[in-house]
Amino acid sequence: MAVPGKVAAFRLPPLPTVGEIIKLFRLKAQKQLSQNFLLDLRLTDKIVRQAGELKNAHVCEVGPGPGGITRSILSAGVEQLLLIEKDARFVPGLQMLSEAAPGKVCIVHGDILTYKMEKAFPKHLKKNWEDEPPDIHIIGNLPFSVSTPLIIKWLENVSKKDGPFIYGRTQLTLTFQKEVAERLTANPGGKQRSRLSIMSQHLCTVENCFVIPGQAFVPKPKVDVAVVHFTPLVQPKIQQPFKLVEKVVQSVFQFRRKYCFRGIETLFPESGRLKRTEQLMMTANVDPTLRPFQLSMSHFRNLCNTYRKMCDEDPSLFAYSYREELRQRKKTRNLLKSTSQPEQTEEENQL
């Protein structure tokens, strides 16, 4: 008998196991989509717990597949659950879960990379950026092929306060290859310190929650998987446009084993490259003999702020692309080769 004055906890009715759902609908993980199923509900419960308190929350699950994490989210007592699934084969099994939780589940057959998250949740859930995070969570066991482009896209959304972050500082709980998770959370000097470390940590508090051994998945991937939790910061650590920060960080890590001077000089055209690189490093107070992975967040902040001033003085600078310069140089070299070849042959024929 329910205790008076207390709302009874939501419980899913008896359902086929996730393994039985896979057999019932003849589901098979597709290698080209880098799909791996998690069948152990103790692990799916543990993932969902990392998201925090979900009772009466609105949740979006990315790539629910056969619905293991979906069950754990529903059991946490959410108000509404939005499922975004690209693979139509999983929709019938998810509909079975939807029928078991009337009025709670909305299934969208679509691609999370193109789905408009601005309209995913009710407007009344919006909070000011400075306030506590809204009662909205994004959870997902991401395919390896999607995880990095998706988190970069969402980090840009955090920077612009749009997409799922139009509602405030929406929290994310996502799975990544263990190595990618280590890059996301790496400290200065760490072997895994990379572009991802700077781009994520300057915008979010990033926590590597726990590791799931590869053998827990079906089929078993060659690597272990880690669960990572993101909470957007009220103030980014580098207060410059996302694309500018991304360009500086990418340039620095272009030659990660060399001195950082080597990567930073790729920000500038060949004409005046050395002088401008020295000017940037001196003004930003960065030791040119440090390796990229040794640079701290304050180093990157100084580099971005100084580079921004240089771009303001020379608006053509931001549009410059080192790779494009290399492509053009190679094209010219090939063109010269092709035009000089017939002359050489003609000379040989004369001889």
Short mmCIF file of N, CA, C and O in Angstrom, two decimals, residues 20-127:
data_model
loop_
_atom_site.label_atom_id
_atom_site.label_comp_id
_atom_site.label_asym_id
_atom_site.label_seq_id
_atom_site.Cartn_x
_atom_site.Cartn_y
_atom_site.Cartn_z
N GLU A 20 16.84 -10.51 -25.30
CA GLU A 20 15.66 -11.08 -25.98
C GLU A 20 15.13 -10.14 -27.06
O GLU A 20 14.67 -10.60 -28.11
N ILE A 21 15.18 -8.83 -26.79
CA ILE A 21 14.76 -7.83 -27.79
C ILE A 21 15.64 -7.95 -29.04
O ILE A 21 15.16 -7.92 -30.18
N ILE A 22 16.95 -8.11 -28.81
CA ILE A 22 17.90 -8.24 -29.92
C ILE A 22 17.56 -9.47 -30.76
O ILE A 22 17.55 -9.42 -32.00
N LYS A 23 17.24 -10.58 -30.09
CA LYS A 23 16.87 -11.81 -30.81
C LYS A 23 15.52 -11.67 -31.49
O LYS A 23 15.34 -12.08 -32.65
N LEU A 24 14.57 -11.08 -30.77
CA LEU A 24 13.20 -10.94 -31.27
C LEU A 24 13.16 -10.17 -32.58
O LEU A 24 12.47 -10.56 -33.54
N PHE A 25 13.89 -9.06 -32.64
CA PHE A 25 13.87 -8.22 -33.84
C PHE A 25 15.07 -8.47 -34.75
O PHE A 25 15.32 -7.70 -35.68
N ARG A 26 15.82 -9.55 -34.44
CA ARG A 26 16.99 -9.95 -35.24
C ARG A 26 17.94 -8.78 -35.47
O ARG A 26 18.34 -8.46 -36.59
N LEU A 27 18.28 -8.12 -34.39
CA LEU A 27 19.17 -6.96 -34.46
C LEU A 27 20.62 -7.42 -34.44
O LEU A 27 20.99 -8.30 -33.67
N LYS A 28 21.41 -6.80 -35.27
CA LYS A 28 22.83 -7.13 -35.36
C LYS A 28 23.61 -5.83 -35.41
O LYS A 28 23.26 -4.94 -36.18
N ALA A 29 24.64 -5.72 -34.56
CA ALA A 29 25.45 -4.50 -34.57
C ALA A 29 26.15 -4.34 -35.91
O ALA A 29 26.72 -5.29 -36.43
N GLN A 30 26.06 -3.15 -36.49
CA GLN A 30 26.68 -2.89 -37.78
C GLN A 30 28.06 -2.26 -37.58
O GLN A 30 28.19 -1.22 -36.95
N LYS A 31 29.06 -2.92 -38.15
CA LYS A 31 30.45 -2.48 -37.96
C LYS A 31 30.67 -1.08 -38.54
O LYS A 31 31.36 -0.25 -37.95
N GLN A 32 30.06 -0.80 -39.70
CA GLN A 32 30.27 0.50 -40.34
C GLN A 32 29.69 1.66 -39.52
O GLN A 32 30.10 2.81 -39.68
N LEU A 33 28.74 1.35 -38.64
CA LEU A 33 28.17 2.37 -37.75
C LEU A 33 28.82 2.32 -36.36
O LEU A 33 28.39 3.02 -35.45
N SER A 34 29.86 1.51 -36.22
CA SER A 34 30.59 1.28 -34.95
C SER A 34 29.64 1.10 -33.77
O SER A 34 29.75 1.76 -32.74
N GLN A 35 28.67 0.18 -33.95
CA GLN A 35 27.68 -0.09 -32.90
C GLN A 35 28.17 -1.16 -31.93
O GLN A 35 28.73 -2.18 -32.35
N ASN A 36 27.96 -0.92 -30.65
CA ASN A 36 28.26 -1.91 -29.60
C ASN A 36 27.15 -1.82 -28.56
O ASN A 36 26.87 -0.73 -28.05
N PHE A 37 26.52 -2.95 -28.24
CA PHE A 37 25.39 -2.95 -27.32
C PHE A 37 25.85 -3.23 -25.89
O PHE A 37 26.72 -4.08 -25.67
N LEU A 38 25.22 -2.56 -24.95
CA LEU A 38 25.49 -2.78 -23.54
C LEU A 38 24.26 -3.46 -22.94
O LEU A 38 23.18 -2.86 -22.88
N LEU A 39 24.41 -4.72 -22.54
CA LEU A 39 23.26 -5.51 -22.10
C LEU A 39 23.12 -5.57 -20.58
O LEU A 39 22.03 -5.88 -20.07
N ASP A 40 24.19 -5.32 -19.84
CA ASP A 40 24.18 -5.44 -18.38
C ASP A 40 23.49 -4.23 -17.76
O ASP A 40 24.03 -3.11 -17.78
N LEU A 41 22.28 -4.43 -17.21
CA LEU A 41 21.50 -3.31 -16.66
C LEU A 41 22.14 -2.70 -15.41
O LEU A 41 21.86 -1.57 -15.06
N ARG A 42 23.04 -3.44 -14.74
CA ARG A 42 23.76 -2.84 -13.61
C ARG A 42 24.69 -1.74 -14.12
O ARG A 42 24.84 -0.69 -13.48
N LEU A 43 25.29 -1.99 -15.29
CA LEU A 43 26.17 -0.97 -15.87
C LEU A 43 25.38 0.20 -16.44
O LEU A 43 25.79 1.35 -16.32
N THR A 44 24.26 -0.08 -17.08
CA THR A 44 23.43 1.02 -17.61
C THR A 44 22.90 1.88 -16.46
O THR A 44 22.84 3.11 -16.57
N ASP A 45 22.53 1.25 -15.35
CA ASP A 45 22.09 2.00 -14.16
C ASP A 45 23.22 2.90 -13.65
O ASP A 45 23.00 4.05 -13.26
N LYS A 46 24.44 2.36 -13.67
CA LYS A 46 25.60 3.12 -13.18
C LYS A 46 25.88 4.34 -14.07
O LYS A 46 26.20 5.42 -13.57
N ILE A 47 25.72 4.17 -15.38
CA ILE A 47 25.90 5.29 -16.31
C ILE A 47 24.89 6.39 -16.00
O ILE A 47 25.23 7.57 -15.90
N VAL A 48 23.63 5.98 -15.84
CA VAL A 48 22.55 6.94 -15.60
C VAL A 48 22.75 7.67 -14.27
O VAL A 48 22.45 8.86 -14.15
N ARG A 49 23.28 6.98 -13.28
CA ARG A 49 23.52 7.63 -11.97
C ARG A 49 24.53 8.77 -12.09
O ARG A 49 24.48 9.73 -11.31
N GLN A 50 25.46 8.67 -13.06
CA GLN A 50 26.47 9.74 -13.23
C GLN A 50 25.82 11.06 -13.68
O GLN A 50 26.40 12.13 -13.52
N ALA A 51 24.62 10.96 -14.25
CA ALA A 51 23.93 12.17 -14.72
C ALA A 51 23.37 12.99 -13.56
O ALA A 51 23.04 14.16 -13.72
N GLY A 52 23.26 12.37 -12.39
CA GLY A 52 22.70 13.08 -11.23
C GLY A 52 21.25 12.73 -11.01
O GLY A 52 20.75 11.70 -11.49
N GLU A 53 20.53 13.57 -10.29
CA GLU A 53 19.12 13.34 -9.97
C GLU A 53 18.26 13.53 -11.21
O GLU A 53 18.20 14.62 -11.78
N LEU A 54 17.58 12.47 -11.64
CA LEU A 54 16.76 12.53 -12.86
C LEU A 54 15.27 12.49 -12.58
O LEU A 54 14.47 12.51 -13.52
N LYS A 55 14.88 12.42 -11.31
CA LYS A 55 13.44 12.35 -11.01
C LYS A 55 12.74 13.60 -11.52
O LYS A 55 13.14 14.72 -11.23
N ASN A 56 11.72 13.40 -12.35
CA ASN A 56 10.94 14.47 -12.97
C ASN A 56 11.75 15.34 -13.94
O ASN A 56 11.32 16.44 -14.29
N ALA A 57 12.91 14.85 -14.37
CA ALA A 57 13.74 15.61 -15.33
C ALA A 57 13.33 15.29 -16.76
O ALA A 57 12.62 14.32 -17.03
N HIS A 58 13.78 16.14 -17.69
CA HIS A 58 13.60 15.89 -19.12
C HIS A 58 14.94 15.42 -19.66
O HIS A 58 15.96 16.09 -19.46
N VAL A 59 14.93 14.27 -20.34
CA VAL A 59 16.18 13.65 -20.79
C VAL A 59 16.11 13.37 -22.29
O VAL A 59 15.07 12.98 -22.82
N CYS A 60 17.25 13.59 -22.96
CA CYS A 60 17.40 13.16 -24.36
C CYS A 60 18.46 12.07 -24.38
O CYS A 60 19.58 12.29 -23.89
N GLU A 61 18.11 10.90 -24.91
CA GLU A 61 19.10 9.84 -25.07
C GLU A 61 19.50 9.75 -26.54
O GLU A 61 18.65 9.64 -27.42
N VAL A 62 20.81 9.78 -26.77
CA VAL A 62 21.35 9.73 -28.13
C VAL A 62 21.71 8.28 -28.47
O VAL A 62 22.45 7.64 -27.73
N GLY A 63 21.17 7.78 -29.57
CA GLY A 63 21.50 6.42 -30.02
C GLY A 63 21.14 5.35 -29.01
O GLY A 63 22.01 4.62 -28.54
N PRO A 64 19.86 5.22 -28.66
CA PRO A 64 19.46 4.24 -27.63
C PRO A 64 19.64 2.78 -28.06
O PRO A 64 19.72 1.90 -27.19
N GLY A 65 19.71 2.52 -29.38
CA GLY A 65 19.89 1.13 -29.84
C GLY A 65 18.80 0.22 -29.32
O GLY A 65 17.61 0.55 -29.40
N PRO A 66 19.17 -0.93 -28.72
CA PRO A 66 18.15 -1.87 -28.23
C PRO A 66 17.49 -1.44 -26.92
O PRO A 66 16.59 -2.12 -26.44
N GLY A 67 17.95 -0.33 -26.32
CA GLY A 67 17.20 0.23 -25.19
C GLY A 67 17.69 -0.11 -23.80
O GLY A 67 16.92 0.02 -22.84
N GLY A 68 18.94 -0.52 -23.64
CA GLY A 68 19.46 -0.85 -22.30
C GLY A 68 19.49 0.37 -21.39
O GLY A 68 18.91 0.37 -20.29
N ILE A 69 20.17 1.44 -21.84
CA ILE A 69 20.24 2.68 -21.04
C ILE A 69 18.85 3.30 -20.92
O ILE A 69 18.50 3.87 -19.89
N THR A 70 18.04 3.15 -21.96
CA THR A 70 16.66 3.69 -21.95
C THR A 70 15.88 3.18 -20.75
O THR A 70 15.19 3.94 -20.06
N ARG A 71 15.99 1.90 -20.47
CA ARG A 71 15.28 1.30 -19.32
C ARG A 71 15.74 1.93 -18.01
O ARG A 71 14.93 2.23 -17.14
N SER A 72 17.07 2.12 -17.90
CA SER A 72 17.61 2.70 -16.67
C SER A 72 17.15 4.14 -16.49
O SER A 72 16.87 4.58 -15.37
N ILE A 73 17.06 4.89 -17.59
CA ILE A 73 16.59 6.29 -17.52
C ILE A 73 15.13 6.32 -17.07
O ILE A 73 14.75 7.10 -16.17
N LEU A 74 14.30 5.47 -17.66
CA LEU A 74 12.87 5.43 -17.28
C LEU A 74 12.71 5.01 -15.82
O LEU A 74 11.87 5.57 -15.09
N SER A 75 13.52 4.07 -15.38
CA SER A 75 13.44 3.61 -13.99
C SER A 75 13.86 4.69 -12.99
O SER A 75 13.53 4.61 -11.81
N ALA A 76 14.61 5.71 -13.49
CA ALA A 76 15.03 6.81 -12.62
C ALA A 76 13.90 7.81 -12.36
O ALA A 76 14.08 8.76 -11.60
N GLY A 77 12.75 7.61 -13.03
CA GLY A 77 11.58 8.44 -12.76
C GLY A 77 11.54 9.75 -13.52
O GLY A 77 11.04 10.76 -13.01
N VAL A 78 12.04 9.75 -14.76
CA VAL A 78 12.05 10.99 -15.55
C VAL A 78 10.62 11.40 -15.94
O VAL A 78 9.71 10.58 -16.02
N GLU A 79 10.49 12.70 -16.21
CA GLU A 79 9.20 13.24 -16.65
C GLU A 79 8.97 12.91 -18.12
O GLU A 79 7.91 12.45 -18.52
N GLN A 80 9.99 13.20 -18.94
CA GLN A 80 9.90 12.97 -20.39
C GLN A 80 11.24 12.45 -20.90
O GLN A 80 12.30 12.88 -20.44
N LEU A 81 11.19 11.53 -21.87
CA LEU A 81 12.40 10.97 -22.46
C LEU A 81 12.30 11.06 -23.98
O LEU A 81 11.39 10.50 -24.59
N LEU A 82 13.24 11.80 -24.57
CA LEU A 82 13.33 11.93 -26.03
C LEU A 82 14.42 10.99 -26.52
O LEU A 82 15.56 11.07 -26.07
N LEU A 83 14.07 10.08 -27.43
CA LEU A 83 15.04 9.12 -27.98
C LEU A 83 15.34 9.50 -29.44
O LEU A 83 14.42 9.61 -30.25
N ILE A 84 16.62 9.70 -29.75
CA ILE A 84 17.01 10.03 -31.12
C ILE A 84 17.85 8.87 -31.66
O ILE A 84 18.97 8.64 -31.21
N GLU A 85 17.29 8.15 -32.59
CA GLU A 85 17.91 6.93 -33.12
C GLU A 85 18.00 7.00 -34.64
O GLU A 85 16.99 7.19 -35.32
N LYS A 86 19.21 6.85 -35.16
CA LYS A 86 19.44 6.94 -36.61
C LYS A 86 19.07 5.65 -37.32
O LYS A 86 18.63 5.66 -38.47
N ASP A 87 19.24 4.51 -36.64
CA ASP A 87 19.05 3.19 -37.25
C ASP A 87 17.59 2.72 -37.06
O ASP A 87 17.17 2.40 -35.95
N ALA A 88 16.85 2.69 -38.16
CA ALA A 88 15.42 2.36 -38.11
C ALA A 88 15.15 0.95 -37.55
O ALA A 88 14.04 0.69 -37.05
N ARG A 89 16.12 0.05 -37.58
CA ARG A 89 15.91 -1.32 -37.10
C ARG A 89 15.57 -1.35 -35.61
O ARG A 89 14.93 -2.28 -35.12
N PHE A 90 16.02 -0.33 -34.86
CA PHE A 90 15.80 -0.33 -33.41
C PHE A 90 14.45 0.26 -33.00
O PHE A 90 14.04 0.12 -31.85
N VAL A 91 13.79 0.93 -33.93
CA VAL A 91 12.55 1.65 -33.57
C VAL A 91 11.46 0.73 -33.01
O VAL A 91 10.85 1.05 -31.98
N PRO A 92 11.18 -0.46 -33.60
CA PRO A 92 10.12 -1.32 -33.04
C PRO A 92 10.38 -1.71 -31.58
O PRO A 92 9.46 -1.71 -30.75
N GLY A 93 11.61 -2.03 -31.24
CA GLY A 93 11.95 -2.39 -29.86
C GLY A 93 11.78 -1.21 -28.92
O GLY A 93 11.32 -1.35 -27.78
N LEU A 94 12.11 0.00 -29.40
CA LEU A 94 11.95 1.21 -28.59
C LEU A 94 10.46 1.54 -28.41
O LEU A 94 10.05 2.05 -27.36
N GLN A 95 9.66 1.24 -29.43
CA GLN A 95 8.21 1.47 -29.32
C GLN A 95 7.61 0.58 -28.22
O GLN A 95 6.67 0.98 -27.52
N MET A 96 8.16 -0.62 -28.07
CA MET A 96 7.71 -1.51 -27.01
C MET A 96 7.95 -0.87 -25.63
O MET A 96 7.10 -0.92 -24.74
N LEU A 97 9.12 -0.23 -25.47
CA LEU A 97 9.43 0.48 -24.23
C LEU A 97 8.51 1.69 -24.05
O LEU A 97 8.06 1.99 -22.94
N SER A 98 8.21 2.37 -25.15
CA SER A 98 7.33 3.54 -25.11
C SER A 98 5.94 3.15 -24.62
O SER A 98 5.31 3.86 -23.82
N GLU A 99 5.45 2.00 -25.09
CA GLU A 99 4.13 1.52 -24.67
C GLU A 99 4.12 1.11 -23.20
O GLU A 99 3.09 1.20 -22.52
N ALA A 100 5.28 0.70 -22.69
CA ALA A 100 5.39 0.30 -21.28
C ALA A 100 5.47 1.50 -20.34
O ALA A 100 5.28 1.37 -19.13
N ALA A 101 5.73 2.70 -20.93
CA ALA A 101 5.81 3.94 -20.13
C ALA A 101 4.93 4.98 -20.81
O ALA A 101 5.44 5.93 -21.42
N PRO A 102 3.60 4.83 -20.73
CA PRO A 102 2.69 5.70 -21.48
C PRO A 102 2.92 7.19 -21.21
O PRO A 102 3.05 7.62 -20.07
N GLY A 103 2.99 7.96 -22.31
CA GLY A 103 3.11 9.42 -22.20
C GLY A 103 4.49 9.93 -21.83
O GLY A 103 4.70 11.14 -21.74
N LYS A 104 5.44 9.03 -21.65
CA LYS A 104 6.77 9.48 -21.20
C LYS A 104 7.81 9.53 -22.32
O LYS A 104 8.81 10.25 -22.21
N VAL A 105 7.61 8.75 -23.38
CA VAL A 105 8.66 8.57 -24.38
C VAL A 105 8.26 9.14 -25.74
O VAL A 105 7.14 8.93 -26.21
N CYS A 106 9.22 9.86 -26.36
CA CYS A 106 9.05 10.34 -27.73
C CYS A 106 10.22 9.81 -28.55
O CYS A 106 11.38 10.00 -28.17
N ILE A 107 9.93 9.09 -29.64
CA ILE A 107 10.98 8.49 -30.47
C ILE A 107 11.14 9.28 -31.76
O ILE A 107 10.16 9.53 -32.47
N VAL A 108 12.38 9.70 -32.05
CA VAL A 108 12.67 10.41 -33.29
C VAL A 108 13.66 9.57 -34.09
O VAL A 108 14.73 9.22 -33.60
N HIS A 109 13.26 9.23 -35.32
CA HIS A 109 14.17 8.51 -36.22
C HIS A 109 14.95 9.57 -36.98
O HIS A 109 14.44 10.21 -37.90
N GLY A 110 16.19 9.81 -36.55
CA GLY A 110 16.97 10.87 -37.18
C GLY A 110 18.42 10.84 -36.72
O GLY A 110 18.81 10.03 -35.89
N ASP A 111 19.21 11.77 -37.28
CA ASP A 111 20.65 11.85 -37.01
C ASP A 111 20.90 12.97 -36.01
O ASP A 111 20.52 14.13 -36.24
N ILE A 112 21.55 12.67 -34.89
CA ILE A 112 21.79 13.65 -33.84
C ILE A 112 22.67 14.80 -34.35
O ILE A 112 22.57 15.93 -33.87
N LEU A 113 23.51 14.55 -35.37
CA LEU A 113 24.38 15.61 -35.89
C LEU A 113 23.61 16.69 -36.63
O LEU A 113 24.09 17.81 -36.78
N THR A 114 22.41 16.36 -37.10
CA THR A 114 21.61 17.35 -37.84
C THR A 114 20.30 17.71 -37.11
O THR A 114 19.61 18.63 -37.52
N TYR A 115 19.99 16.99 -36.03
CA TYR A 115 18.72 17.23 -35.31
C TYR A 115 18.76 18.60 -34.62
O TYR A 115 19.74 18.97 -34.00
N LYS A 116 17.67 19.35 -34.73
CA LYS A 116 17.57 20.70 -34.14
C LYS A 116 17.21 20.58 -32.65
O LYS A 116 16.04 20.44 -32.29
N MET A 117 18.23 20.67 -31.81
CA MET A 117 18.01 20.50 -30.36
C MET A 117 17.36 21.72 -29.71
O MET A 117 16.91 21.65 -28.58
N GLU A 118 17.30 22.84 -30.44
CA GLU A 118 16.70 24.07 -29.88
C GLU A 118 15.23 23.88 -29.51
O GLU A 118 14.71 24.59 -28.66
N LYS A 119 14.59 22.91 -30.17
CA LYS A 119 13.15 22.70 -29.93
C LYS A 119 12.87 21.36 -29.26
O LYS A 119 11.75 20.87 -29.26
N ALA A 120 13.90 20.77 -28.68
CA ALA A 120 13.76 19.42 -28.12
C ALA A 120 12.99 19.38 -26.80
O ALA A 120 12.38 18.37 -26.45
N PHE A 121 13.01 20.50 -26.05
CA PHE A 121 12.42 20.50 -24.71
C PHE A 121 11.45 21.67 -24.54
O PHE A 121 11.53 22.66 -25.28
N PRO A 122 10.54 21.58 -23.55
CA PRO A 122 9.58 22.67 -23.32
C PRO A 122 10.29 23.98 -22.93
O PRO A 122 11.30 23.96 -22.23
N LYS A 123 9.71 25.11 -23.37
CA LYS A 123 10.32 26.42 -23.13
C LYS A 123 10.41 26.77 -21.64
O LYS A 123 11.32 27.47 -21.21
N HIS A 124 9.45 26.27 -20.85
CA HIS A 124 9.43 26.67 -19.43
C HIS A 124 10.62 26.13 -18.64
O HIS A 124 10.87 26.55 -17.51
N LEU A 125 11.39 25.21 -19.25
CA LEU A 125 12.55 24.65 -18.55
C LEU A 125 13.78 25.55 -18.66
O LEU A 125 14.79 25.30 -17.99
N LYS A 126 13.70 26.59 -19.50
CA LYS A 126 14.85 27.47 -19.72
C LYS A 126 15.29 28.14 -18.42
O LYS A 126 14.47 28.56 -17.61
N LYS A 127 16.63 28.25 -18.27
CA LYS A 127 17.21 28.97 -17.13
C LYS A 127 18.27 29.94 -17.63
O LYS A 127 18.84 29.74 -18.70
#
